[in-house]
Amino acid sequence: MNFPLSQSYSCVIIDDSQMSIKTLEHFVSKIEKLQLKGSFTDAIDAMAAFWKYGKIDFLFLDVQMEISGVDIAKMLRNSVKFVVFVSADDNKAIDAFDKGNCFLFKPLDFVKFEDTVNQLILTECKNNEIFL
């Protein structure tokens, strides 16, 4: 599926698993319109980096870390357009998904990753057309 418009979308990855970060970085690199701003295993370092990043389009965020991904998402809600939670724990997924966010399960799958990104962008474009 192609991205609408010729827009580029910034993203950040926060996950305490280096293996998950490498997988997500690979997935991001396969989608031309995604521009990775940074990857972090430490949530505090990531939150500090948002001072220089400004608004980010996509945040790929592990749920179960030393600091809860759900709590991080709440703290960064004004700095991120789309939060995509990543976890291997179904129970955490239900909590995050109920709040209107997207969810990817580990082990990560590129097709599901790409579909999630595309769906979020398409939904935003449709919503913007309503206001034009």
N, CA, C and O atoms as CSV, one atom per row, in Angstrom:
chain,resi,resn,atom,element,x,y,z
A,1,MET,N,N,0.845,-1.176,0.000
A,1,MET,CA,C,0.000,0.000,0.000
A,1,MET,C,C,0.889,1.236,0.000
A,1,MET,O,O,1.893,1.257,0.712
A,2,ASN,N,N,0.566,2.238,-0.750
A,2,ASN,CA,C,1.331,3.471,-0.802
A,2,ASN,C,C,0.786,4.479,0.189
A,2,ASN,O,O,-0.397,4.478,0.530
A,3,PHE,N,N,1.688,5.344,0.641
A,3,PHE,CA,C,1.293,6.406,1.546
A,3,PHE,C,C,0.629,7.509,0.756
A,3,PHE,O,O,1.055,7.808,-0.360
A,4,PRO,N,N,-0.403,8.121,1.306
A,4,PRO,CA,C,-1.011,9.257,0.636
A,4,PRO,C,C,-0.070,10.462,0.683
A,4,PRO,O,O,0.742,10.601,1.597
A,5,LEU,N,N,-0.196,11.307,-0.302
A,5,LEU,CA,C,0.601,12.517,-0.388
A,5,LEU,C,C,2.089,12.186,-0.449
A,5,LEU,O,O,2.456,11.012,-0.486
A,6,SER,N,N,2.923,13.169,-0.460
A,6,SER,CA,C,4.364,12.946,-0.513
A,6,SER,C,C,5.002,13.286,0.826
A,6,SER,O,O,6.176,13.651,0.890
A,7,GLN,N,N,4.245,13.167,1.861
A,7,GLN,CA,C,4.692,13.540,3.193
A,7,GLN,C,C,5.614,12.483,3.784
A,7,GLN,O,O,5.503,11.293,3.488
A,8,SER,N,N,6.506,12.943,4.611
A,8,SER,CA,C,7.407,12.090,5.371
A,8,SER,C,C,6.910,12.071,6.814
A,8,SER,O,O,6.383,13.073,7.299
A,9,TYR,N,N,7.070,10.952,7.497
A,9,TYR,CA,C,6.564,10.800,8.856
A,9,TYR,C,C,7.705,10.441,9.802
A,9,TYR,O,O,8.408,9.452,9.593
A,10,SER,N,N,7.884,11.252,10.843
A,10,SER,CA,C,8.944,11.009,11.813
A,10,SER,C,C,8.524,9.935,12.807
A,10,SER,O,O,7.339,9.763,13.090
A,11,CYS,N,N,9.511,9.214,13.332
A,11,CYS,CA,C,9.188,8.203,14.333
A,11,CYS,C,C,10.328,8.025,15.330
A,11,CYS,O,O,11.486,8.337,15.055
A,12,VAL,N,N,9.954,7.512,16.495
A,12,VAL,CA,C,10.876,7.198,17.579
A,12,VAL,C,C,10.503,5.824,18.105
A,12,VAL,O,O,9.327,5.462,18.148
A,13,ILE,N,N,11.516,5.058,18.506
A,13,ILE,CA,C,11.317,3.737,19.085
A,13,ILE,C,C,11.814,3.765,20.528
A,13,ILE,O,O,12.925,4.214,20.806
A,14,ILE,N,N,10.961,3.271,21.452
A,14,ILE,CA,C,11.377,3.104,22.845
A,14,ILE,C,C,11.034,1.677,23.247
A,14,ILE,O,O,9.864,1.296,23.287
A,15,ASP,N,N,12.061,0.896,23.542
A,15,ASP,CA,C,11.880,-0.506,23.927
A,15,ASP,C,C,13.110,-0.922,24.726
A,15,ASP,O,O,14.233,-0.605,24.336
A,16,ASP,N,N,12.915,-1.618,25.825
A,16,ASP,CA,C,14.063,-2.027,26.629
A,16,ASP,C,C,14.773,-3.258,26.062
A,16,ASP,O,O,15.793,-3.684,26.603
A,17,SER,N,N,14.251,-3.828,24.991
A,17,SER,CA,C,14.876,-4.972,24.327
A,17,SER,C,C,15.623,-4.503,23.083
A,17,SER,O,O,15.015,-3.988,22.144
A,18,GLN,N,N,16.929,-4.680,23.080
A,18,GLN,CA,C,17.734,-4.282,21.922
A,18,GLN,C,C,17.314,-5.073,20.682
A,18,GLN,O,O,17.364,-4.549,19.570
A,19,MET,N,N,16.900,-6.331,20.864
A,19,MET,CA,C,16.456,-7.150,19.739
A,19,MET,C,C,15.196,-6.561,19.105
A,19,MET,O,O,15.087,-6.504,17.880
A,20,SER,N,N,14.247,-6.125,19.929
A,20,SER,CA,C,13.030,-5.498,19.403
A,20,SER,C,C,13.349,-4.188,18.701
A,20,SER,O,O,12.761,-3.882,17.663
A,21,ILE,N,N,14.263,-3.420,19.249
A,21,ILE,CA,C,14.662,-2.163,18.609
A,21,ILE,C,C,15.246,-2.439,17.228
A,21,ILE,O,O,14.887,-1.770,16.259
A,22,LYS,N,N,16.134,-3.407,17.133
A,22,LYS,CA,C,16.748,-3.730,15.836
A,22,LYS,C,C,15.678,-4.163,14.827
A,22,LYS,O,O,15.732,-3.781,13.659
A,23,THR,N,N,14.718,-4.951,15.278
A,23,THR,CA,C,13.636,-5.388,14.390
A,23,THR,C,C,12.819,-4.192,13.921
A,23,THR,O,O,12.549,-4.055,12.728
A,24,LEU,N,N,12.425,-3.329,14.846
A,24,LEU,CA,C,11.632,-2.150,14.492
A,24,LEU,C,C,12.421,-1.200,13.586
A,24,LEU,O,O,11.861,-0.638,12.644
A,25,GLU,N,N,13.708,-1.016,13.862
A,25,GLU,CA,C,14.533,-0.170,12.995
A,25,GLU,C,C,14.568,-0.733,11.567
A,25,GLU,O,O,14.502,0.020,10.595
A,26,HIS,N,N,14.671,-2.043,11.454
A,26,HIS,CA,C,14.661,-2.678,10.135
A,26,HIS,C,C,13.330,-2.432,9.427
A,26,HIS,O,O,13.306,-2.093,8.243
A,27,PHE,N,N,12.228,-2.602,10.151
A,27,PHE,CA,C,10.901,-2.365,9.574
A,27,PHE,C,C,10.756,-0.917,9.113
A,27,PHE,O,O,10.265,-0.655,8.015
A,28,VAL,N,N,11.183,0.015,9.951
A,28,VAL,CA,C,11.099,1.438,9.604
A,28,VAL,C,C,11.913,1.714,8.337
A,28,VAL,O,O,11.470,2.464,7.468
A,29,SER,N,N,13.092,1.116,8.231
A,29,SER,CA,C,13.957,1.346,7.073
A,29,SER,C,C,13.340,0.833,5.773
A,29,SER,O,O,13.706,1.293,4.692
A,30,LYS,N,N,12.418,-0.105,5.868
A,30,LYS,CA,C,11.764,-0.664,4.683
A,30,LYS,C,C,10.597,0.190,4.185
A,30,LYS,O,O,10.080,-0.043,3.092
A,31,ILE,N,N,10.182,1.173,4.978
A,31,ILE,CA,C,9.076,2.053,4.591
A,31,ILE,C,C,9.667,3.438,4.338
A,31,ILE,O,O,10.040,4.154,5.268
A,32,GLU,N,N,9.741,3.789,3.074
A,32,GLU,CA,C,10.428,4.998,2.634
A,32,GLU,C,C,9.941,6.272,3.323
A,32,GLU,O,O,10.745,7.161,3.602
A,33,LYS,N,N,8.667,6.375,3.597
A,33,LYS,CA,C,8.100,7.603,4.150
A,33,LYS,C,C,8.342,7.761,5.662
A,33,LYS,O,O,8.078,8.828,6.217
A,34,LEU,N,N,8.838,6.718,6.327
A,34,LEU,CA,C,9.143,6.822,7.756
A,34,LEU,C,C,10.588,7.268,7.943
A,34,LEU,O,O,11.504,6.717,7.333
A,35,GLN,N,N,10.778,8.264,8.785
A,35,GLN,CA,C,12.106,8.790,9.090
A,35,GLN,C,C,12.378,8.591,10.585
A,35,GLN,O,O,11.758,9.235,11.431
A,36,LEU,N,N,13.306,7.698,10.891
A,36,LEU,CA,C,13.629,7.403,12.283
A,36,LEU,C,C,14.448,8.529,12.885
A,36,LEU,O,O,15.523,8.859,12.385
A,37,LYS,N,N,13.940,9.119,13.959
A,37,LYS,CA,C,14.635,10.198,14.665
A,37,LYS,C,C,15.536,9.652,15.764
A,37,LYS,O,O,16.574,10.239,16.072
A,38,GLY,N,N,15.134,8.511,16.366
A,38,GLY,CA,C,15.941,7.940,17.429
A,38,GLY,C,C,15.346,6.666,17.978
A,38,GLY,O,O,14.143,6.426,17.879
A,39,SER,N,N,16.219,5.844,18.565
A,39,SER,CA,C,15.815,4.603,19.224
A,39,SER,C,C,16.423,4.595,20.622
A,39,SER,O,O,17.574,4.985,20.816
A,40,PHE,N,N,15.638,4.149,21.583
A,40,PHE,CA,C,16.078,4.220,22.973
A,40,PHE,C,C,15.700,2.967,23.747
A,40,PHE,O,O,14.599,2.437,23.597
A,41,THR,N,N,16.632,2.498,24.581
A,41,THR,CA,C,16.316,1.429,25.520
A,41,THR,C,C,15.973,2.029,26.884
A,41,THR,O,O,15.414,1.345,27.741
A,42,ASP,N,N,16.301,3.280,27.081
A,42,ASP,CA,C,16.041,3.964,28.346
A,42,ASP,C,C,14.959,5.031,28.136
A,42,ASP,O,O,15.138,5.963,27.352
A,43,ALA,N,N,13.859,4.884,28.832
A,43,ALA,CA,C,12.720,5.797,28.658
A,43,ALA,C,C,13.053,7.236,29.062
A,43,ALA,O,O,12.570,8.179,28.435
A,44,ILE,N,N,13.864,7.411,30.090
A,44,ILE,CA,C,14.232,8.760,30.542
A,44,ILE,C,C,15.036,9.481,29.452
A,44,ILE,O,O,14.784,10.649,29.158
A,45,ASP,N,N,16.004,8.773,28.859
A,45,ASP,CA,C,16.780,9.364,27.755
A,45,ASP,C,C,15.871,9.727,26.585
A,45,ASP,O,O,16.032,10.779,25.966
A,46,ALA,N,N,14.924,8.858,26.290
A,46,ALA,CA,C,13.993,9.113,25.183
A,46,ALA,C,C,13.145,10.346,25.459
A,46,ALA,O,O,12.969,11.191,24.582
A,47,MET,N,N,12.628,10.447,26.658
A,47,MET,CA,C,11.781,11.597,26.986
A,47,MET,C,C,12.580,12.895,26.923
A,47,MET,O,O,12.055,13.922,26.491
A,48,ALA,N,N,13.836,12.861,27.346
A,48,ALA,CA,C,14.689,14.048,27.258
A,48,ALA,C,C,14.928,14.437,25.801
A,48,ALA,O,O,14.994,15.624,25.481
A,49,ALA,N,N,15.059,13.450,24.916
A,49,ALA,CA,C,15.304,13.724,23.498
A,49,ALA,C,C,14.126,14.420,22.841
A,49,ALA,O,O,14.304,15.118,21.843
A,50,PHE,N,N,12.927,14.246,23.380
A,50,PHE,CA,C,11.755,14.890,22.792
A,50,PHE,C,C,11.843,16.410,22.861
A,50,PHE,O,O,11.144,17.093,22.112
A,51,TRP,N,N,12.672,16.952,23.726
A,51,TRP,CA,C,12.861,18.400,23.776
A,51,TRP,C,C,13.418,18.902,22.451
A,51,TRP,O,O,13.046,19.979,21.987
A,52,LYS,N,N,14.315,18.118,21.836
A,52,LYS,CA,C,14.893,18.563,20.559
A,52,LYS,C,C,14.091,18.079,19.353
A,52,LYS,O,O,14.147,18.703,18.294
A,53,TYR,N,N,13.346,16.981,19.489
A,53,TYR,CA,C,12.576,16.454,18.368
A,53,TYR,C,C,11.330,17.269,18.069
A,53,TYR,O,O,10.922,17.380,16.913
A,54,GLY,N,N,10.732,17.832,19.089
A,54,GLY,CA,C,9.439,18.481,18.883
A,54,GLY,C,C,8.363,17.430,18.692
A,54,GLY,O,O,8.396,16.384,19.341
A,55,LYS,N,N,7.412,17.692,17.811
A,55,LYS,CA,C,6.302,16.763,17.561
A,55,LYS,C,C,6.777,15.600,16.678
A,55,LYS,O,O,7.424,15.808,15.651
A,56,ILE,N,N,6.445,14.386,17.095
A,56,ILE,CA,C,6.782,13.160,16.361
A,56,ILE,C,C,5.482,12.553,15.841
A,56,ILE,O,O,4.457,12.595,16.522
A,57,ASP,N,N,5.525,11.993,14.644
A,57,ASP,CA,C,4.325,11.370,14.095
A,57,ASP,C,C,4.037,10.009,14.731
A,57,ASP,O,O,2.917,9.763,15.178
A,58,PHE,N,N,5.037,9.125,14.775
A,58,PHE,CA,C,4.851,7.771,15.305
A,58,PHE,C,C,5.793,7.501,16.467
A,58,PHE,O,O,6.989,7.784,16.398
A,59,LEU,N,N,5.234,6.950,17.533
A,59,LEU,CA,C,6.030,6.456,18.650
A,59,LEU,C,C,5.739,4.968,18.773
A,59,LEU,O,O,4.612,4.569,19.069
A,60,PHE,N,N,6.765,4.148,18.544
A,60,PHE,CA,C,6.656,2.703,18.724
A,60,PHE,C,C,7.190,2.416,20.118
A,60,PHE,O,O,8.381,2.580,20.381
A,61,LEU,N,N,6.297,1.985,21.015
A,61,LEU,CA,C,6.567,2.008,22.444
A,61,LEU,C,C,6.265,0.673,23.111
A,61,LEU,O,O,5.139,0.178,23.066
A,62,ASP,N,N,7.298,0.098,23.733
A,62,ASP,CA,C,7.112,-1.130,24.498
A,62,ASP,C,C,6.252,-0.816,25.716
A,62,ASP,O,O,6.398,0.240,26.331
A,63,VAL,N,N,5.365,-1.725,26.059
A,63,VAL,CA,C,4.478,-1.509,27.197
A,63,VAL,C,C,5.178,-1.846,28.514
A,63,VAL,O,O,5.102,-1.085,29.478
A,64,GLN,N,N,5.859,-2.995,28.546
A,64,GLN,CA,C,6.465,-3.458,29.797
A,64,GLN,C,C,7.943,-3.113,29.847
A,64,GLN,O,O,8.786,-3.811,29.284
A,65,MET,N,N,8.232,-2.023,30.533
A,65,MET,CA,C,9.600,-1.600,30.785
A,65,MET,C,C,9.666,-1.188,32.248
A,65,MET,O,O,8.682,-1.297,32.979
A,66,GLU,N,N,10.836,-0.713,32.668
A,66,GLU,CA,C,10.976,-0.257,34.054
A,66,GLU,C,C,9.942,0.829,34.363
A,66,GLU,O,O,9.335,0.837,35.434
A,67,ILE,N,N,9.754,1.744,33.410
A,67,ILE,CA,C,8.665,2.714,33.476
A,67,ILE,C,C,7.620,2.229,32.477
A,67,ILE,O,O,7.967,1.950,31.329
A,68,SER,N,N,6.386,2.123,32.862
A,68,SER,CA,C,5.335,1.596,31.995
A,68,SER,C,C,5.216,2.408,30.713
A,68,SER,O,O,5.219,3.639,30.739
A,69,GLY,N,N,5.111,1.701,29.592
A,69,GLY,CA,C,4.908,2.372,28.321
A,69,GLY,C,C,3.628,3.183,28.285
A,69,GLY,O,O,3.564,4.223,27.631
A,70,VAL,N,N,2.609,2.710,28.985
A,70,VAL,CA,C,1.345,3.452,29.060
A,70,VAL,C,C,1.577,4.791,29.760
A,70,VAL,O,O,1.033,5.813,29.340
A,71,ASP,N,N,2.378,4.790,30.820
A,71,ASP,CA,C,2.697,6.040,31.529
A,71,ASP,C,C,3.531,6.975,30.655
A,71,ASP,O,O,3.321,8.188,30.657
A,72,ILE,N,N,4.476,6.405,29.911
A,72,ILE,CA,C,5.295,7.219,29.005
A,72,ILE,C,C,4.401,7.869,27.944
A,72,ILE,O,O,4.546,9.052,27.637
A,73,ALA,N,N,3.487,7.088,27.396
A,73,ALA,CA,C,2.571,7.619,26.379
A,73,ALA,C,C,1.758,8.778,26.939
A,73,ALA,O,O,1.531,9.769,26.245
A,74,LYS,N,N,1.320,8.663,28.179
A,74,LYS,CA,C,0.558,9.754,28.805
A,74,LYS,C,C,1.415,11.006,28.924
A,74,LYS,O,O,0.938,12.114,28.682
A,75,MET,N,N,2.683,10.831,29.299
A,75,MET,CA,C,3.575,11.982,29.475
A,75,MET,C,C,3.920,12.649,28.141
A,75,MET,O,O,4.163,13.855,28.091
A,76,LEU,N,N,3.941,11.866,27.069
A,76,LEU,CA,C,4.334,12.396,25.764
A,76,LEU,C,C,3.152,12.665,24.840
A,76,LEU,O,O,3.345,12.956,23.659
A,77,ARG,N,N,1.948,12.573,25.355
A,77,ARG,CA,C,0.753,12.655,24.499
A,77,ARG,C,C,0.674,13.922,23.652
A,77,ARG,O,O,0.100,13.891,22.563
A,78,ASN,N,N,1.227,15.023,24.120
A,78,ASN,CA,C,1.188,16.262,23.331
A,78,ASN,C,C,2.328,16.358,22.321
A,78,ASN,O,O,2.365,17.277,21.504
A,79,SER,N,N,3.266,15.397,22.381
A,79,SER,CA,C,4.424,15.406,21.490
A,79,SER,C,C,4.366,14.332,20.415
A,79,SER,O,O,5.262,14.241,19.575
A,80,VAL,N,N,3.308,13.512,20.438
A,80,VAL,CA,C,3.211,12.373,19.529
A,80,VAL,C,C,1.827,12.331,18.893
A,80,VAL,O,O,0.812,12.466,19.575
A,81,LYS,N,N,1.801,12.143,17.575
A,81,LYS,CA,C,0.528,12.025,16.869
A,81,LYS,C,C,-0.064,10.619,17.030
A,81,LYS,O,O,-1.240,10.474,17.364
A,82,PHE,N,N,0.756,9.579,16.790
A,82,PHE,CA,C,0.287,8.191,16.873
A,82,PHE,C,C,1.179,7.388,17.804
A,82,PHE,O,O,2.401,7.395,17.656
A,83,VAL,N,N,0.580,6.700,18.757
A,83,VAL,CA,C,1.311,5.777,19.625
A,83,VAL,C,C,0.952,4.364,19.189
A,83,VAL,O,O,-0.220,4.000,19.096
A,84,VAL,N,N,1.989,3.580,18.924
A,84,VAL,CA,C,1.801,2.169,18.597
A,84,VAL,C,C,2.495,1.375,19.702
A,84,VAL,O,O,3.723,1.330,19.774
A,85,PHE,N,N,1.690,0.753,20.559
A,85,PHE,CA,C,2.245,-0.037,21.652
A,85,PHE,C,C,2.751,-1.371,21.128
A,85,PHE,O,O,2.162,-1.967,20.226
A,86,VAL,N,N,3.851,-1.829,21.708
A,86,VAL,CA,C,4.473,-3.097,21.331
A,86,VAL,C,C,4.641,-3.920,22.596
A,86,VAL,O,O,5.198,-3.441,23.584
A,87,SER,N,N,4.156,-5.176,22.569
A,87,SER,CA,C,4.297,-6.019,23.754
A,87,SER,C,C,4.042,-7.478,23.428
A,87,SER,O,O,3.442,-7.816,22.408
A,88,ALA,N,N,4.514,-8.328,24.318
A,88,ALA,CA,C,4.239,-9.758,24.222
A,88,ALA,C,C,3.129,-10.154,25.188
A,88,ALA,O,O,2.694,-11.305,25.191
A,89,ASP,N,N,2.671,-9.219,25.999
A,89,ASP,CA,C,1.695,-9.499,27.047
A,89,ASP,C,C,0.301,-9.056,26.620
A,89,ASP,O,O,0.042,-7.861,26.473
A,90,ASP,N,N,-0.599,-10.022,26.420
A,90,ASP,CA,C,-1.971,-9.726,25.994
A,90,ASP,C,C,-2.729,-8.838,26.980
A,90,ASP,O,O,-3.500,-7.975,26.561
A,91,ASN,N,N,-2.524,-9.033,28.265
A,91,ASN,CA,C,-3.255,-8.245,29.267
A,91,ASN,C,C,-2.904,-6.767,29.182
A,91,ASN,O,O,-3.779,-5.910,29.299
A,92,LYS,N,N,-1.638,-6.472,28.981
A,92,LYS,CA,C,-1.221,-5.076,28.831
A,92,LYS,C,C,-1.808,-4.498,27.536
A,92,LYS,O,O,-2.140,-3.315,27.469
A,93,ALA,N,N,-1.930,-5.336,26.531
A,93,ALA,CA,C,-2.472,-4.887,25.250
A,93,ALA,C,C,-3.906,-4.416,25.412
A,93,ALA,O,O,-4.294,-3.396,24.842
A,94,ILE,N,N,-4.673,-5.129,26.163
A,94,ILE,CA,C,-6.072,-4.761,26.374
A,94,ILE,C,C,-6.159,-3.390,27.038
A,94,ILE,O,O,-6.963,-2.553,26.629
A,95,ASP,N,N,-5.333,-3.157,28.065
A,95,ASP,CA,C,-5.329,-1.861,28.751
A,95,ASP,C,C,-4.987,-0.732,27.789
A,95,ASP,O,O,-5.658,0.300,27.779
A,96,ALA,N,N,-3.950,-0.920,26.983
A,96,ALA,CA,C,-3.515,0.130,26.064
A,96,ALA,C,C,-4.500,0.310,24.919
A,96,ALA,O,O,-4.796,1.435,24.517
A,97,PHE,N,N,-5.003,-0.793,24.399
A,97,PHE,CA,C,-5.897,-0.721,23.249
A,97,PHE,C,C,-7.212,-0.052,23.605
A,97,PHE,O,O,-7.799,0.637,22.770
A,98,ASP,N,N,-7.677,-0.239,24.815
A,98,ASP,CA,C,-8.915,0.399,25.253
A,98,ASP,C,C,-8.816,1.917,25.215
A,98,ASP,O,O,-9.838,2.599,25.144
A,99,LYS,N,N,-7.620,2.448,25.261
A,99,LYS,CA,C,-7.439,3.887,25.255
A,99,LYS,C,C,-7.345,4.443,23.835
A,99,LYS,O,O,-6.959,5.597,23.648
A,100,GLY,N,N,-7.693,3.633,22.831
A,100,GLY,CA,C,-7.746,4.121,21.458
A,100,GLY,C,C,-6.425,4.103,20.718
A,100,GLY,O,O,-6.292,4.768,19.691
A,101,ASN,N,N,-5.456,3.371,21.201
A,101,ASN,CA,C,-4.163,3.293,20.538
A,101,ASN,C,C,-4.035,1.981,19.778
A,101,ASN,O,O,-4.828,1.059,19.968
A,102,CYS,N,N,-3.032,1.908,18.920
A,102,CYS,CA,C,-2.784,0.685,18.158
A,102,CYS,C,C,-1.822,-0.202,18.924
A,102,CYS,O,O,-1.118,0.238,19.833
A,103,PHE,N,N,-1.815,-1.468,18.527
A,103,PHE,CA,C,-1.012,-2.434,19.247
A,103,PHE,C,C,-0.376,-3.438,18.304
A,103,PHE,O,O,-1.027,-3.933,17.384
A,104,LEU,N,N,0.907,-3.741,18.534
A,104,LEU,CA,C,1.619,-4.796,17.816
A,104,LEU,C,C,2.130,-5.803,18.838
A,104,LEU,O,O,2.669,-5.429,19.880
A,105,PHE,N,N,1.955,-7.080,18.528
A,105,PHE,CA,C,2.420,-8.128,19.425
A,105,PHE,C,C,3.788,-8.648,19.013
A,105,PHE,O,O,4.099,-8.748,17.826
A,106,LYS,N,N,4.598,-8.977,20.010
A,106,LYS,CA,C,5.870,-9.658,19.775
A,106,LYS,C,C,5.588,-11.147,19.688
A,106,LYS,O,O,4.733,-11.631,20.429
A,107,PRO,N,N,6.251,-11.892,18.835
A,107,PRO,CA,C,7.278,-11.434,17.897
A,107,PRO,C,C,6.654,-10.575,16.788
A,107,PRO,O,O,5.554,-10.847,16.308
A,108,LEU,N,N,7.385,-9.547,16.407
A,108,LEU,CA,C,6.888,-8.564,15.458
A,108,LEU,C,C,6.859,-9.115,14.034
A,108,LEU,O,O,7.701,-9.921,13.639
A,109,ASP,N,N,5.871,-8.660,13.284
A,109,ASP,CA,C,5.659,-9.100,11.914
A,109,ASP,C,C,5.613,-7.862,11.013
A,109,ASP,O,O,4.872,-6.920,11.295
A,110,PHE,N,N,6.401,-7.859,9.931
A,110,PHE,CA,C,6.471,-6.672,9.081
A,110,PHE,C,C,5.133,-6.320,8.443
A,110,PHE,O,O,4.767,-5.146,8.391
A,111,VAL,N,N,4.409,-7.304,7.963
A,111,VAL,CA,C,3.126,-7.024,7.297
A,111,VAL,C,C,2.171,-6.332,8.262
A,111,VAL,O,O,1.516,-5.358,7.891
A,112,LYS,N,N,2.087,-6.817,9.479
A,112,LYS,CA,C,1.217,-6.199,10.490
A,112,LYS,C,C,1.710,-4.785,10.820
A,112,LYS,O,O,0.907,-3.866,10.980
A,113,PHE,N,N,3.031,-4.618,10.919
A,113,PHE,CA,C,3.632,-3.313,11.174
A,113,PHE,C,C,3.246,-2.325,10.069
A,113,PHE,O,O,2.760,-1.229,10.346
A,114,GLU,N,N,3.466,-2.726,8.823
A,114,GLU,CA,C,3.161,-1.864,7.683
A,114,GLU,C,C,1.666,-1.544,7.608
A,114,GLU,O,O,1.289,-0.402,7.348
A,115,ASP,N,N,0.823,-2.537,7.832
A,115,ASP,CA,C,-0.630,-2.314,7.806
A,115,ASP,C,C,-1.056,-1.322,8.882
A,115,ASP,O,O,-1.908,-0.466,8.642
A,116,THR,N,N,-0.468,-1.436,10.056
A,116,THR,CA,C,-0.802,-0.531,11.162
A,116,THR,C,C,-0.425,0.907,10.813
A,116,THR,O,O,-1.222,1.825,11.006
A,117,VAL,N,N,0.783,1.100,10.303
A,117,VAL,CA,C,1.247,2.439,9.914
A,117,VAL,C,C,0.341,3.007,8.824
A,117,VAL,O,O,-0.113,4.147,8.919
A,118,ASN,N,N,0.084,2.218,7.800
A,118,ASN,CA,C,-0.773,2.684,6.703
A,118,ASN,C,C,-2.175,3.034,7.174
A,118,ASN,O,O,-2.732,4.051,6.761
A,119,GLN,N,N,-2.743,2.215,8.022
A,119,GLN,CA,C,-4.105,2.458,8.522
A,119,GLN,C,C,-4.175,3.767,9.303
A,119,GLN,O,O,-5.129,4.529,9.151
A,120,LEU,N,N,-3.182,4.027,10.127
A,120,LEU,CA,C,-3.169,5.274,10.896
A,120,LEU,C,C,-3.067,6.488,9.968
A,120,LEU,O,O,-3.764,7.484,10.167
A,121,ILE,N,N,-2.207,6.403,8.968
A,121,ILE,CA,C,-2.041,7.519,8.032
A,121,ILE,C,C,-3.314,7.730,7.213
A,121,ILE,O,O,-3.758,8.864,7.031
A,122,LEU,N,N,-3.887,6.657,6.731
A,122,LEU,CA,C,-5.111,6.781,5.933
A,122,LEU,C,C,-6.264,7.342,6.753
A,122,LEU,O,O,-7.035,8.168,6.263
A,123,THR,N,N,-6.382,6.903,7.981
A,123,THR,CA,C,-7.444,7.418,8.859
A,123,THR,C,C,-7.254,8.911,9.092
A,123,THR,O,O,-8.219,9.675,9.075
A,124,GLU,N,N,-6.012,9.324,9.308
A,124,GLU,CA,C,-5.739,10.753,9.501
A,124,GLU,C,C,-6.086,11.542,8.240
A,124,GLU,O,O,-6.688,12.612,8.325
A,125,CYS,N,N,-5.713,11.023,7.076
A,125,CYS,CA,C,-6.018,11.725,5.824
A,125,CYS,C,C,-7.508,11.848,5.594
A,125,CYS,O,O,-7.981,12.893,5.149
A,126,LYS,N,N,-8.250,10.802,5.888
A,126,LYS,CA,C,-9.705,10.861,5.760
A,126,LYS,C,C,-10.299,11.875,6.709
A,126,LYS,O,O,-11.202,12.624,6.339
A,127,ASN,N,N,-9.795,11.904,7.938
A,127,ASN,CA,C,-10.284,12.878,8.919
A,127,ASN,C,C,-9.972,14.301,8.485
A,127,ASN,O,O,-10.786,15.202,8.689
A,128,ASN,N,N,-8.805,14.515,7.891
A,128,ASN,CA,C,-8.424,15.859,7.425
A,128,ASN,C,C,-9.274,16.295,6.251
A,128,ASN,O,O,-9.546,17.487,6.108
A,129,GLU,N,N,-9.704,15.365,5.402
A,129,GLU,CA,C,-10.549,15.712,4.261
A,129,GLU,C,C,-11.894,16.269,4.724
A,129,GLU,O,O,-12.484,17.117,4.055
A,130,ILE,N,N,-12.362,15.800,5.842
A,130,ILE,CA,C,-13.632,16.272,6.381
A,130,ILE,C,C,-13.555,17.769,6.694
A,130,ILE,O,O,-14.544,18.489,6.553
A,131,PHE,N,N,-12.383,18.231,7.115
A,131,PHE,CA,C,-12.225,19.619,7.534
A,131,PHE,C,C,-11.763,20.528,6.396
A,131,PHE,O,O,-11.678,21.741,6.590
A,132,LEU,N,N,-11.468,19.991,5.235
A,132,LEU,CA,C,-10.996,20.834,4.135
A,132,LEU,C,C,-12.121,21.553,3.434
A,132,LEU,O,O,-11.880,22.301,2.486
